[in-house]
Structure formats: structure tokens, C-alpha cells
PDB file of C-alpha atoms in Angstrom:
ATOM      1  CA  SER A  22      26.803 191.713 346.920  1.00 50.00           C
ATOM      2  CA  VAL A  23      29.993 192.529 348.662  1.00 53.00           C
ATOM      3  CA  ALA A  24      31.128 196.137 348.030  1.00 55.00           C
ATOM      4  CA  LYS A  25      34.595 197.127 348.995  1.00 52.00           C
ATOM      5  CA  ARG A  26      34.203 199.850 351.601  1.00 54.00           C
ATOM      6  CA  ALA A  27      36.396 202.795 350.750  1.00 54.00           C
ATOM      7  CA  VAL A  28      38.707 203.304 353.663  1.00 49.00           C
ATOM      8  CA  ALA A  29      38.159 206.826 354.864  1.00 50.00           C
ATOM      9  CA  GLU A  30      41.277 208.942 355.001  1.00 45.00           C
ATOM     10  CA  VAL A  31      42.513 208.565 358.560  1.00 44.00           C
ATOM     11  CA  ALA A  32      41.700 211.885 360.204  1.00 47.00           C
ATOM     12  CA  GLN A  33      44.613 213.683 361.712  1.00 46.00           C
ATOM     13  CA  HIS A  34      43.414 213.101 365.233  1.00 49.00           C
ATOM     14  CA  ASP A  35      42.982 209.389 364.551  1.00 51.00           C
ATOM     15  CA  LYS A  36      46.616 208.986 363.445  1.00 53.00           C
ATOM     16  CA  VAL A  37      48.287 206.364 365.518  1.00 59.00           C
ATOM     17  CA  PRO A  38      50.062 208.413 368.216  1.00 62.00           C
ATOM     18  CA  ARG A  39      53.786 207.783 368.519  1.00 55.00           C
ATOM     19  CA  PRO A  40      54.607 205.659 371.548  1.00 63.00           C
ATOM     20  CA  VAL A  41      55.805 207.780 374.473  1.00 66.00           C
ATOM     21  CA  GLY A  42      59.646 208.031 374.583  1.00 69.00           C
ATOM     22  CA  PHE A  43      60.080 207.250 370.873  1.00 73.00           C
ATOM     23  CA  LEU A  44      63.789 207.776 370.134  1.00 78.00           C
ATOM     24  CA  PRO A  45      65.274 208.524 366.719  1.00 77.00           C
ATOM     25  CA  PRO A  46      67.509 205.645 365.501  1.00 76.00           C
ATOM     26  CA  PRO A  47      71.062 205.828 366.956  1.00 74.00           C
ATOM     27  CA  PRO A  48      73.712 207.275 364.609  1.00 70.00           C
ATOM     28  CA  PRO A  49      75.552 204.588 362.626  1.00 78.00           C
ATOM     29  CA  PRO A  50      78.493 203.287 364.711  1.00 89.00           C
ATOM     30  CA  CYS A  51      81.028 204.106 361.938  1.00 95.00           C
ATOM     31  CA  PRO A  52      82.666 206.098 360.512  1.00 95.00           C
ATOM     32  CA  GLY A  53      83.397 208.165 363.600  1.00 96.00           C
ATOM     33  CA  LYS A  54      83.547 211.907 364.118  1.00 96.00           C
ATOM     34  CA  ILE A  55      85.993 214.094 362.161  1.00 97.00           C
ATOM     35  CA  ARG A  56      88.428 215.781 364.557  1.00 97.00           C
ATOM     36  CA  HIS A  57      90.022 218.290 362.156  1.00 96.00           C
ATOM     37  CA  PHE A  58      88.786 218.411 358.568  1.00 94.00           C
ATOM     38  CA  ARG A  59      88.019 216.111 355.665  1.00 88.00           C
ATOM     39  CA  ILE A  60      90.355 216.059 352.658  1.00 81.00           C
TER      40      ILE A  60
ATOM     41  CA  VAL B  24      68.930 185.711 382.181  1.00 67.00           C
ATOM     42  CA  PRO B  25      72.535 185.961 380.957  1.00 69.00           C
ATOM     43  CA  ALA B  26      73.519 189.539 380.141  1.00 67.00           C
ATOM     44  CA  ALA B  27      73.158 190.281 376.444  1.00 65.00           C
ATOM     45  CA  PRO B  28      76.549 190.343 374.684  1.00 65.00           C
ATOM     46  CA  PRO B  29      77.844 193.946 374.345  1.00 65.00           C
ATOM     47  CA  GLY B  30      76.778 195.577 371.072  1.00 72.00           C
ATOM     48  CA  PRO B  31      79.377 196.145 368.325  1.00 82.00           C
ATOM     49  CA  LEU B  32      81.965 198.785 369.175  1.00 90.00           C
ATOM     50  CA  GLY B  33      81.184 202.153 367.615  1.00 94.00           C
ATOM     51  CA  CYS B  34      83.933 204.251 366.041  1.00 97.00           C
ATOM     52  CA  ASP B  35      83.501 206.973 368.655  1.00 96.00           C
ATOM     53  CA  ASP B  36      83.309 204.658 371.662  1.00 95.00           C
ATOM     54  CA  PRO B  37      85.935 205.386 374.327  1.00 95.00           C
ATOM     55  CA  GLU B  38      87.432 201.937 373.832  1.00 95.00           C
ATOM     56  CA  SER B  39      87.808 202.501 370.076  1.00 97.00           C
ATOM     57  CA  GLU B  40      89.501 205.830 370.734  1.00 97.00           C
ATOM     58  CA  GLU B  41      91.838 204.164 373.218  1.00 97.00           C
ATOM     59  CA  ALA B  42      92.804 201.556 370.628  1.00 97.00           C
ATOM     60  CA  ALA B  43      93.296 204.263 367.990  1.00 98.00           C
ATOM     61  CA  GLU B  44      95.528 206.222 370.348  1.00 97.00           C
ATOM     62  CA  VAL B  45      97.740 203.163 370.876  1.00 97.00           C
ATOM     63  CA  ALA B  46      97.950 202.676 367.108  1.00 98.00           C
ATOM     64  CA  VAL B  47      98.811 206.308 366.300  1.00 98.00           C
ATOM     65  CA  SER B  48     101.449 206.387 369.031  1.00 97.00           C
ATOM     66  CA  TYR B  49     102.939 203.151 367.636  1.00 97.00           C
ATOM     67  CA  ILE B  50     102.996 204.484 364.054  1.00 97.00           C
ATOM     68  CA  ASN B  51     104.613 207.786 365.031  1.00 96.00           C
ATOM     69  CA  GLY B  52     106.986 206.116 367.468  1.00 94.00           C
ATOM     70  CA  ARG B  53     108.278 203.760 364.800  1.00 92.00           C
ATOM     71  CA  SER B  54     108.622 206.289 362.017  1.00 93.00           C
ATOM     72  CA  HIS B  55     111.818 208.234 361.393  1.00 86.00           C
ATOM     73  CA  HIS B  56     111.024 210.140 358.240  1.00 94.00           C
ATOM     74  CA  GLY B  57     108.739 213.098 357.629  1.00 96.00           C
ATOM     75  CA  TYR B  58     106.212 214.368 360.118  1.00 98.00           C
ATOM     76  CA  LYS B  59     104.120 213.163 363.036  1.00 98.00           C
ATOM     77  CA  PHE B  60     100.508 212.256 362.216  1.00 98.00           C
ATOM     78  CA  ALA B  61      97.432 212.913 364.341  1.00 98.00           C
ATOM     79  CA  LEU B  62      94.140 211.012 364.382  1.00 98.00           C
ATOM     80  CA  ASN B  63      91.462 212.681 362.293  1.00 98.00           C
ATOM     81  CA  ARG B  64      88.788 209.977 362.145  1.00 98.00           C
ATOM     82  CA  ILE B  65      88.203 206.338 362.966  1.00 98.00           C
ATOM     83  CA  GLU B  66      86.749 205.089 359.671  1.00 97.00           C
ATOM     84  CA  ASN B  67      85.855 201.595 360.811  1.00 97.00           C
ATOM     85  CA  ILE B  68      86.377 199.058 363.560  1.00 97.00           C
ATOM     86  CA  ARG B  69      85.933 195.283 363.555  1.00 96.00           C
ATOM     87  CA  VAL B  70      86.243 193.121 366.657  1.00 95.00           C
ATOM     88  CA  ILE B  71      86.873 189.381 366.365  1.00 95.00           C
ATOM     89  CA  PRO B  72      86.627 187.502 369.656  1.00 94.00           C
ATOM     90  CA  GLU B  73      89.860 185.622 370.181  1.00 90.00           C
ATOM     91  CA  GLY B  74      89.182 183.712 373.333  1.00 87.00           C
ATOM     92  CA  LEU B  75      88.455 184.325 376.979  1.00 86.00           C
ATOM     93  CA  ASN B  76      88.482 188.103 377.491  1.00 91.00           C
ATOM     94  CA  SER B  77      90.629 188.773 374.424  1.00 94.00           C
ATOM     95  CA  ASP B  78      89.815 190.057 370.940  1.00 95.00           C
ATOM     96  CA  ILE B  79      91.523 190.912 367.694  1.00 97.00           C
ATOM     97  CA  ILE B  80      90.642 194.479 366.685  1.00 97.00           C
ATOM     98  CA  PHE B  81      90.954 195.804 363.122  1.00 98.00           C
ATOM     99  CA  LEU B  82      90.898 199.584 362.800  1.00 98.00           C
ATOM    100  CA  GLU B  83      90.772 201.756 359.687  1.00 98.00           C
ATOM    101  CA  LEU B  84      92.239 205.132 360.655  1.00 98.00           C
ATOM    102  CA  ASP B  85      92.253 208.456 358.860  1.00 98.00           C
ATOM    103  CA  LEU B  86      95.269 210.536 359.993  1.00 98.00           C
ATOM    104  CA  LEU B  87      96.468 214.035 359.152  1.00 98.00           C
ATOM    105  CA  GLU B  88     100.055 215.261 359.002  1.00 98.00           C
ATOM    106  CA  THR B  89     101.115 217.700 361.697  1.00 98.00           C
ATOM    107  CA  THR B  90     103.747 220.415 361.498  1.00 97.00           C
ATOM    108  CA  CYS B  91     106.038 218.493 363.887  1.00 98.00           C
ATOM    109  CA  HIS B  92     108.919 216.694 362.257  1.00 97.00           C
ATOM    110  CA  ILE B  93     109.149 213.085 363.431  1.00 96.00           C
ATOM    111  CA  LEU B  94     112.401 213.864 365.297  1.00 94.00           C
ATOM    112  CA  SER B  95     110.826 216.717 367.243  1.00 95.00           C
ATOM    113  CA  PRO B  96     110.471 216.080 370.982  1.00 94.00           C
ATOM    114  CA  THR B  97     107.155 218.002 370.975  1.00 96.00           C
ATOM    115  CA  PRO B  98     104.387 215.743 372.322  1.00 96.00           C
ATOM    116  CA  LEU B  99     101.836 214.866 369.597  1.00 97.00           C
ATOM    117  CA  GLU B 100      99.032 216.616 371.485  1.00 96.00           C
ATOM    118  CA  ASN B 101     100.981 219.875 371.108  1.00 97.00           C
ATOM    119  CA  CYS B 102     101.611 219.409 367.395  1.00 98.00           C
ATOM    120  CA  THR B 103      99.442 221.495 365.090  1.00 98.00           C
ATOM    121  CA  VAL B 104      97.655 219.626 362.321  1.00 98.00           C
ATOM    122  CA  ARG B 105      98.727 221.131 359.011  1.00 97.00           C
ATOM    123  CA  SER B 106      95.882 223.256 357.709  1.00 95.00           C
ATOM    124  CA  PHE B 107      94.030 222.617 354.486  1.00 94.00           C
ATOM    125  CA  ALA B 108      95.547 225.756 352.918  1.00 93.00           C
ATOM    126  CA  GLU B 109      99.078 224.590 353.775  1.00 95.00           C
ATOM    127  CA  HIS B 110      98.382 221.624 351.470  1.00 96.00           C
ATOM    128  CA  ALA B 111      97.465 218.915 353.957  1.00 96.00           C
ATOM    129  CA  VAL B 112      98.734 215.341 353.779  1.00 97.00           C
ATOM    130  CA  GLU B 113      96.428 212.497 354.808  1.00 97.00           C
ATOM    131  CA  GLY B 114      97.453 209.108 356.095  1.00 97.00           C
ATOM    132  CA  ASP B 115      95.215 206.050 355.702  1.00 97.00           C
ATOM    133  CA  CYS B 116      96.157 203.244 358.028  1.00 98.00           C
ATOM    134  CA  ASP B 117      94.849 199.721 358.571  1.00 98.00           C
ATOM    135  CA  VAL B 118      95.977 198.439 361.926  1.00 98.00           C
ATOM    136  CA  LYS B 119      95.501 195.215 363.839  1.00 98.00           C
ATOM    137  CA  LEU B 120      95.612 195.075 367.610  1.00 97.00           C
ATOM    138  CA  LEU B 121      95.208 192.458 370.293  1.00 97.00           C
ATOM    139  CA  ARG B 122      93.037 193.415 373.260  1.00 96.00           C
ATOM    140  CA  VAL B 123      93.401 191.407 376.461  1.00 96.00           C
ATOM    141  CA  GLY B 124      91.129 192.844 379.141  1.00 92.00           C
ATOM    142  CA  ARG B 125      91.676 196.607 378.799  1.00 90.00           C
ATOM    143  CA  LYS B 126      95.236 196.298 377.444  1.00 95.00           C
ATOM    144  CA  PHE B 127      95.894 196.871 373.720  1.00 96.00           C
ATOM    145  CA  SER B 128      99.010 195.738 371.869  1.00 96.00           C
ATOM    146  CA  MET B 129      99.853 196.310 368.220  1.00 97.00           C
ATOM    147  CA  LEU B 130     100.065 193.332 365.894  1.00 97.00           C
ATOM    148  CA  ALA B 131     100.451 194.987 362.496  1.00 97.00           C
ATOM    149  CA  SER B 132     100.029 198.289 360.668  1.00 97.00           C
ATOM    150  CA  LYS B 133      99.930 199.290 357.020  1.00 96.00           C
ATOM    151  CA  CYS B 134      99.776 202.939 356.044  1.00 96.00           C
ATOM    152  CA  HIS B 135      99.555 204.960 352.868  1.00 95.00           C
ATOM    153  CA  SER B 136      99.826 208.734 352.785  1.00 95.00           C
ATOM    154  CA  HIS B 137      98.846 211.182 350.066  1.00 95.00           C
ATOM    155  CA  ALA B 138      98.715 214.930 349.707  1.00 96.00           C
ATOM    156  CA  ASP B 139      95.405 216.637 349.139  1.00 95.00           C
ATOM    157  CA  SER B 140      94.691 217.293 345.477  1.00 94.00           C
ATOM    158  CA  SER B 141      96.014 220.584 344.096  1.00 93.00           C
ATOM    159  CA  GLU B 142      92.593 221.267 342.548  1.00 93.00           C
ATOM    160  CA  ASP B 143      90.982 221.184 345.993  1.00 92.00           C
ATOM    161  CA  ILE B 144      93.509 223.684 347.351  1.00 93.00           C
ATOM    162  CA  LEU B 145      93.357 226.057 344.363  1.00 91.00           C
ATOM    163  CA  GLN B 146      89.564 225.985 344.457  1.00 92.00           C
ATOM    164  CA  VAL B 147      89.630 227.398 347.991  1.00 90.00           C
ATOM    165  CA  CYS B 148      92.899 229.341 347.789  1.00 90.00           C
ATOM    166  CA  PRO B 149      93.962 230.214 344.213  1.00 90.00           C
ATOM    167  CA  ASP B 150      97.279 231.772 345.266  1.00 88.00           C
ATOM    168  CA  CYS B 151      98.273 229.176 347.881  1.00 91.00           C
ATOM    169  CA  PRO B 152     101.649 227.545 347.289  1.00 94.00           C
ATOM    170  CA  LEU B 153     101.405 223.852 346.408  1.00 94.00           C
ATOM    171  CA  LEU B 154     103.550 220.920 347.470  1.00 97.00           C
ATOM    172  CA  THR B 155     106.251 220.126 344.960  1.00 97.00           C
ATOM    173  CA  SER B 156     108.633 217.249 344.444  1.00 96.00           C
ATOM    174  CA  LEU B 157     111.444 217.081 346.982  1.00 96.00           C
ATOM    175  CA  ASN B 158     114.047 216.723 344.237  1.00 94.00           C
ATOM    176  CA  ASN B 159     112.838 219.769 342.339  1.00 97.00           C
ATOM    177  CA  THR B 160     115.905 221.828 341.316  1.00 97.00           C
ATOM    178  CA  GLU B 161     114.655 225.022 342.931  1.00 97.00           C
ATOM    179  CA  VAL B 162     113.965 223.114 346.131  1.00 98.00           C
ATOM    180  CA  LEU B 163     117.451 221.623 346.272  1.00 98.00           C
ATOM    181  CA  THR B 164     119.003 225.006 345.500  1.00 97.00           C
ATOM    182  CA  THR B 165     116.987 226.670 348.254  1.00 98.00           C
ATOM    183  CA  VAL B 166     117.886 224.032 350.856  1.00 98.00           C
ATOM    184  CA  THR B 167     121.585 224.261 349.992  1.00 98.00           C
ATOM    185  CA  ALA B 168     121.575 228.053 350.081  1.00 97.00           C
ATOM    186  CA  ALA B 169     119.668 228.109 353.360  1.00 98.00           C
ATOM    187  CA  LEU B 170     121.941 225.608 355.116  1.00 97.00           C
ATOM    188  CA  ASN B 171     125.073 227.372 353.863  1.00 97.00           C
ATOM    189  CA  ASP B 172     123.661 230.683 355.009  1.00 97.00           C
ATOM    190  CA  HIS B 173     122.930 229.306 358.491  1.00 97.00           C
ATOM    191  CA  ASN B 174     126.332 227.629 358.809  1.00 96.00           C
ATOM    192  CA  SER B 175     128.123 230.776 357.661  1.00 95.00           C
ATOM    193  CA  LYS B 176     126.504 232.852 360.402  1.00 94.00           C
ATOM    194  CA  THR B 177     126.218 230.497 363.387  1.00 93.00           C
ATOM    195  CA  ALA B 178     128.717 230.356 366.250  1.00 91.00           C
ATOM    196  CA  ASP B 179     127.346 226.905 367.167  1.00 92.00           C
ATOM    197  CA  ALA B 180     127.919 223.491 365.639  1.00 94.00           C
ATOM    198  CA  TYR B 181     128.112 223.022 361.907  1.00 96.00           C
ATOM    199  CA  LEU B 182     124.814 221.465 360.751  1.00 96.00           C
ATOM    200  CA  ARG B 183     124.419 218.773 358.142  1.00 96.00           C
ATOM    201  CA  LEU B 184     121.238 218.026 356.182  1.00 97.00           C
ATOM    202  CA  LEU B 185     119.299 214.919 357.348  1.00 96.00           C
ATOM    203  CA  GLU B 186     116.297 215.081 355.013  1.00 97.00           C
ATOM    204  CA  ILE B 187     114.025 217.527 353.219  1.00 98.00           C
ATOM    205  CA  GLY B 188     110.603 217.231 354.872  1.00 97.00           C
ATOM    206  CA  ARG B 189     108.435 219.202 352.489  1.00 97.00           C
ATOM    207  CA  ALA B 190     108.655 221.876 349.817  1.00 98.00           C
ATOM    208  CA  LYS B 191     106.138 224.221 348.222  1.00 97.00           C
ATOM    209  CA  ILE B 192     106.376 226.754 345.432  1.00 96.00           C
ATOM    210  CA  GLN B 193     104.163 229.821 345.026  1.00 93.00           C
ATOM    211  CA  TYR B 194     104.035 231.478 341.607  1.00 90.00           C
ATOM    212  CA  HIS B 195     101.698 234.430 342.174  1.00 85.00           C
ATOM    213  CA  PRO B 196     101.829 237.244 343.110  1.00 84.00           C
ATOM    214  CA  ALA B 197     105.547 236.595 343.809  1.00 88.00           C
ATOM    215  CA  HIS B 198     107.713 233.565 343.068  1.00 94.00           C
ATOM    216  CA  ILE B 199     108.493 232.013 346.463  1.00 96.00           C
ATOM    217  CA  VAL B 200     110.055 228.645 347.314  1.00 97.00           C
ATOM    218  CA  TYR B 201     109.248 227.279 350.801  1.00 98.00           C
ATOM    219  CA  VAL B 202     111.313 224.445 352.216  1.00 98.00           C
ATOM    220  CA  GLU B 203     111.410 222.540 355.521  1.00 98.00           C
ATOM    221  CA  PHE B 204     114.284 220.218 356.322  1.00 98.00           C
ATOM    222  CA  ALA B 205     115.714 218.242 359.216  1.00 97.00           C
ATOM    223  CA  VAL B 206     119.330 218.780 360.265  1.00 97.00           C
ATOM    224  CA  ALA B 207     121.800 217.301 362.705  1.00 95.00           C
ATOM    225  CA  ALA B 208     124.714 218.858 364.562  1.00 95.00           C
ATOM    226  CA  THR B 209     128.197 217.608 363.689  1.00 96.00           C
ATOM    227  CA  ASN B 210     131.358 217.356 365.763  1.00 94.00           C
ATOM    228  CA  CYS B 211     132.677 220.591 364.242  1.00 94.00           C
ATOM    229  CA  SER B 212     132.066 224.199 364.971  1.00 91.00           C
ATOM    230  CA  ALA B 213     131.018 226.205 361.934  1.00 88.00           C
ATOM    231  CA  LYS B 214     134.468 227.846 362.000  1.00 87.00           C
ATOM    232  CA  GLU B 215     136.308 224.492 361.950  1.00 90.00           C
ATOM    233  CA  ALA B 216     134.093 223.385 359.077  1.00 92.00           C
ATOM    234  CA  LYS B 217     135.398 226.263 356.967  1.00 88.00           C
ATOM    235  CA  ASP B 218     138.872 224.725 357.167  1.00 90.00           C
ATOM    236  CA  ASN B 219     138.015 221.036 356.687  1.00 90.00           C
ATOM    237  CA  VAL B 220     134.328 220.238 356.202  1.00 90.00           C
ATOM    238  CA  GLU B 221     135.092 216.591 355.344  1.00 91.00           C
ATOM    239  CA  ALA B 222     136.135 216.035 358.943  1.00 91.00           C
ATOM    240  CA  CYS B 223     132.710 217.094 360.215  1.00 93.00           C
ATOM    241  CA  GLN B 224     130.707 213.983 361.088  1.00 93.00           C
ATOM    242  CA  LEU B 225     127.251 213.577 362.659  1.00 91.00           C
ATOM    243  CA  LEU B 226     127.451 213.091 366.412  1.00 90.00           C
ATOM    244  CA  PRO B 227     127.061 209.514 367.703  1.00 89.00           C
ATOM    245  CA  ASP B 228     123.562 208.474 368.858  1.00 85.00           C
ATOM    246  CA  ASP B 229     124.370 209.032 372.527  1.00 86.00           C
ATOM    247  CA  GLN B 230     125.186 212.704 371.789  1.00 87.00           C
ATOM    248  CA  SER B 231     122.940 213.304 368.751  1.00 88.00           C
ATOM    249  CA  ASN B 232     121.425 216.736 368.442  1.00 93.00           C
ATOM    250  CA  TYR B 233     118.777 217.057 365.741  1.00 95.00           C
ATOM    251  CA  GLY B 234     117.041 220.173 364.563  1.00 96.00           C
ATOM    252  CA  PHE B 235     114.667 221.572 362.030  1.00 98.00           C
ATOM    253  CA  CYS B 236     114.935 224.443 359.571  1.00 98.00           C
ATOM    254  CA  THR B 237     112.411 226.395 357.555  1.00 98.00           C
ATOM    255  CA  ALA B 238     113.513 228.657 354.747  1.00 98.00           C
ATOM    256  CA  THR B 239     112.095 230.712 351.905  1.00 98.00           C
ATOM    257  CA  ILE B 240     113.616 232.294 348.845  1.00 97.00           C
ATOM    258  CA  ALA B 241     111.502 235.037 347.271  1.00 96.00           C
ATOM    259  CA  THR B 242     112.500 236.125 343.781  1.00 94.00           C
ATOM    260  CA  THR B 243     111.339 239.628 342.923  1.00 86.00           C
ATOM    261  CA  GLN B 244     110.594 241.099 339.514  1.00 83.00           C
ATOM    262  CA  ASP B 245     114.150 242.368 339.094  1.00 85.00           C
ATOM    263  CA  LYS B 246     115.413 238.802 339.807  1.00 84.00           C
ATOM    264  CA  SER B 247     116.901 239.769 343.156  1.00 89.00           C
ATOM    265  CA  GLN B 248     116.466 237.064 345.791  1.00 91.00           C
ATOM    266  CA  ASP B 249     115.477 237.405 349.422  1.00 95.00           C
ATOM    267  CA  LEU B 250     116.581 234.386 351.513  1.00 97.00           C
ATOM    268  CA  ARG B 251     115.165 233.773 355.012  1.00 97.00           C
ATOM    269  CA  VAL B 252     116.291 230.885 357.189  1.00 98.00           C
ATOM    270  CA  ASP B 253     115.246 229.741 360.656  1.00 98.00           C
ATOM    271  CA  CYS B 254     116.955 226.714 362.227  1.00 97.00           C
ATOM    272  CA  GLN B 255     116.190 225.368 365.709  1.00 96.00           C
ATOM    273  CA  LEU B 256     118.105 222.531 367.372  1.00 95.00           C
ATOM    274  CA  TYR B 257     116.099 220.245 369.706  1.00 94.00           C
ATOM    275  CA  GLY B 258     118.959 219.367 372.025  1.00 90.00           C
ATOM    276  CA  HIS B 259     120.003 215.772 372.749  1.00 85.00           C
ATOM    277  CA  GLN B 260     117.209 213.147 373.016  1.00 74.00           C
ATOM    278  CA  VAL B 261     117.148 209.408 373.571  1.00 64.00           C
ATOM    279  CA  PRO B 262     116.964 207.686 370.127  1.00 58.00           C
ATOM    280  CA  THR B 263     113.691 205.807 369.430  1.00 52.00           C
ATOM    281  CA  PRO B 264     113.463 202.218 368.040  1.00 50.00           C
ATOM    282  CA  ASP B 265     113.341 201.745 364.259  1.00 44.00           C
ATOM    283  CA  SER B 266     110.013 201.534 362.509  1.00 36.00           C
ATOM    284  CA  PRO B 267     107.944 201.534 359.305  1.00 35.00           C
ATOM    285  CA  PHE B 268     107.552 204.835 357.563  1.00 35.00           C
ATOM    286  CA  LEU B 269     104.441 206.881 356.945  1.00 37.00           C
ATOM    287  CA  SER B 270     104.728 210.384 355.825  1.00 40.00           C
ATOM    288  CA  ARG B 271     106.219 210.392 352.357  1.00 44.00           C
ATOM    289  CA  PRO B 272     103.097 211.486 350.442  1.00 46.00           C
ATOM    290  CA  GLY B 273     102.139 208.953 347.848  1.00 41.00           C
ATOM    291  CA  VAL B 274     104.284 206.139 349.130  1.00 39.00           C
ATOM    292  CA  THR B 275     102.921 203.046 350.860  1.00 38.00           C
ATOM    293  CA  TYR B 276     104.854 201.182 353.474  1.00 38.00           C
ATOM    294  CA  SER B 277     103.706 198.223 355.427  1.00 38.00           C
ATOM    295  CA  GLN B 278     104.810 196.691 358.659  1.00 38.00           C
ATOM    296  CA  SER B 279     105.931 193.081 358.237  1.00 36.00           C
ATOM    297  CA  VAL B 280     102.660 191.545 359.333  1.00 35.00           C
ATOM    298  CA  GLN B 281     103.095 189.091 362.189  1.00 35.00           C
ATOM    299  CA  ASP B 282      99.783 187.303 361.846  1.00 30.00           C
ATOM    300  CA  THR B 283      98.315 185.944 365.024  1.00 28.00           C
ATOM    301  CA  PRO B 284      98.520 182.158 365.296  1.00 23.00           C
TER     302      PRO B 284
END
């Protein structure tokens, strides 16, 4: 009989390491910066 | 491998800022009412390729009113943006430019300006004076009294009112009316005007001498009034070409749109 093997919780050290040089997504291109204040 | 096409222009890219600077200079340069506006934020930019090395650029700009009247010779970069507590006025502009190579030229602009909401101001500054209508009776009385007071004391040219730029009224803790108005020198001295004010006409464009006045009238508990006036003339400047208008809060003007073929 085929038993579904419980997938062990991935141990911390097994977590897929982030690729080297992973950069956060660039800020959205617009709207731009506020130069004085928002009203 | 051919170079990948450049990504979409971001609102803070140098090229976007260059285009916005051309647009703001155009809007201020073609306005002859109210105050100069400065760039506060580029809300959005859209680039539509137009052909070899040329694009149509649509910008949505967020401007803020400065304290420089539009007739002031002060360069925009030296004009202070009106603070939030002074009851700021915002301009929203949609502009269309043509870019050929690195050169931008304006095709059309449409602007709408509006004052910040009184609730926002009072929330931050309960006693701050708020903008009031320019044809408010107290405002008109204050402008008239201030101009008469200046003309009665000056040894220079007799000044005539060009336009009221803005007016605010404070109710607490004292009742104070604040006005700002643009003036122009006439061909009379203040003394001559006493004899025949009808003869005093604005100087022709090639000799025009504009100025700006600020004044307050404070009314104390015992109903006595304290009037303060400060008028400064700019000296003669070369007149600028006519233009659409921007800085009447709440009013929308649009440039006659010359659509590109």
C-alpha cells in the first residue's frame, strides 16, 4: 500500500539559502520623491 | 545581441526631472496672476515613442505655491515654498512635452490649483489664519486702507492696485486680516496724485515698475485698529509673454492644446 510520507518540517539549516547578492525589488518608478510636503 | 531597450523612465530619473523643470518654467513663465509654483513631486510619467530618437512625454506634476508673486524677478530657486501652516496651495498639472534627443519642448499644459483644506490646517494649528475669499469685505477694506496709507506717506510714485494675491483672516486670539497684493507705479508722484488722481496712469510696458505689498490690520478688544503696510517695488523688468494661468486656488485653466499631428 502506498502511504503518503509526511514531509518533515524543513529544518532551519536546510532552508534554501538565498542566492548570493539577492537584492530587494527596486522601488516603484512612480510616484517620485516629495520635495517639500504632502497636502 | 542588440542592446535591450531602456527600461521605463522612473519619476525620479534625471531625465524626468529635466522634463519637469522645463514644464514648471513654462507654466510660471506664461502665468501673470498669483504666485510662482515650485515642483513638489512627479506623480507619473508616460513616454510614447514618436519616431527616430523622439518621444512624446506625458507628466503628472504636483506643484506647491511659493511666496513669490508671479511678477517678482526673484529666480524660482530662491522662492520659498509656502509652508503648510501658511495655508499652502497645491497645483496639479498634466503636461505634454516633445523630446528630440536631449531637448524638451512643451506641447500642452493643463493645471488646476486648490488650497489645502481648512480642517487639515486647524488640526495642526488651531489658531492659524485661514485663506479667505479675495472679495471678502474686510479684505477689500484692508487693501484699500493699506494702499492709501502707503501712498499718503511715500515720496515716490503713486501706486495703483494690480491684483490681490491672497488674503487670510485670524479670529483668535486677536482678529487680524492679512493681505498680499501686487501694485504698479504710475506716472504721478504721490503728491501730484493728491491734486488729480484720475490723471495717474500705469506706466507703459517699456517703463513698467511693479511691486508687491503685504499688510495687516489687527483689531483689538476696544475696536482700535493697528494697520501695518510694507510695499516693495521691483524696479523695471522686461515684460514676459502672455500665458495660461495657474494660481487662483480652485480654478482650472488649460492651455489650448496643440495636439501633435
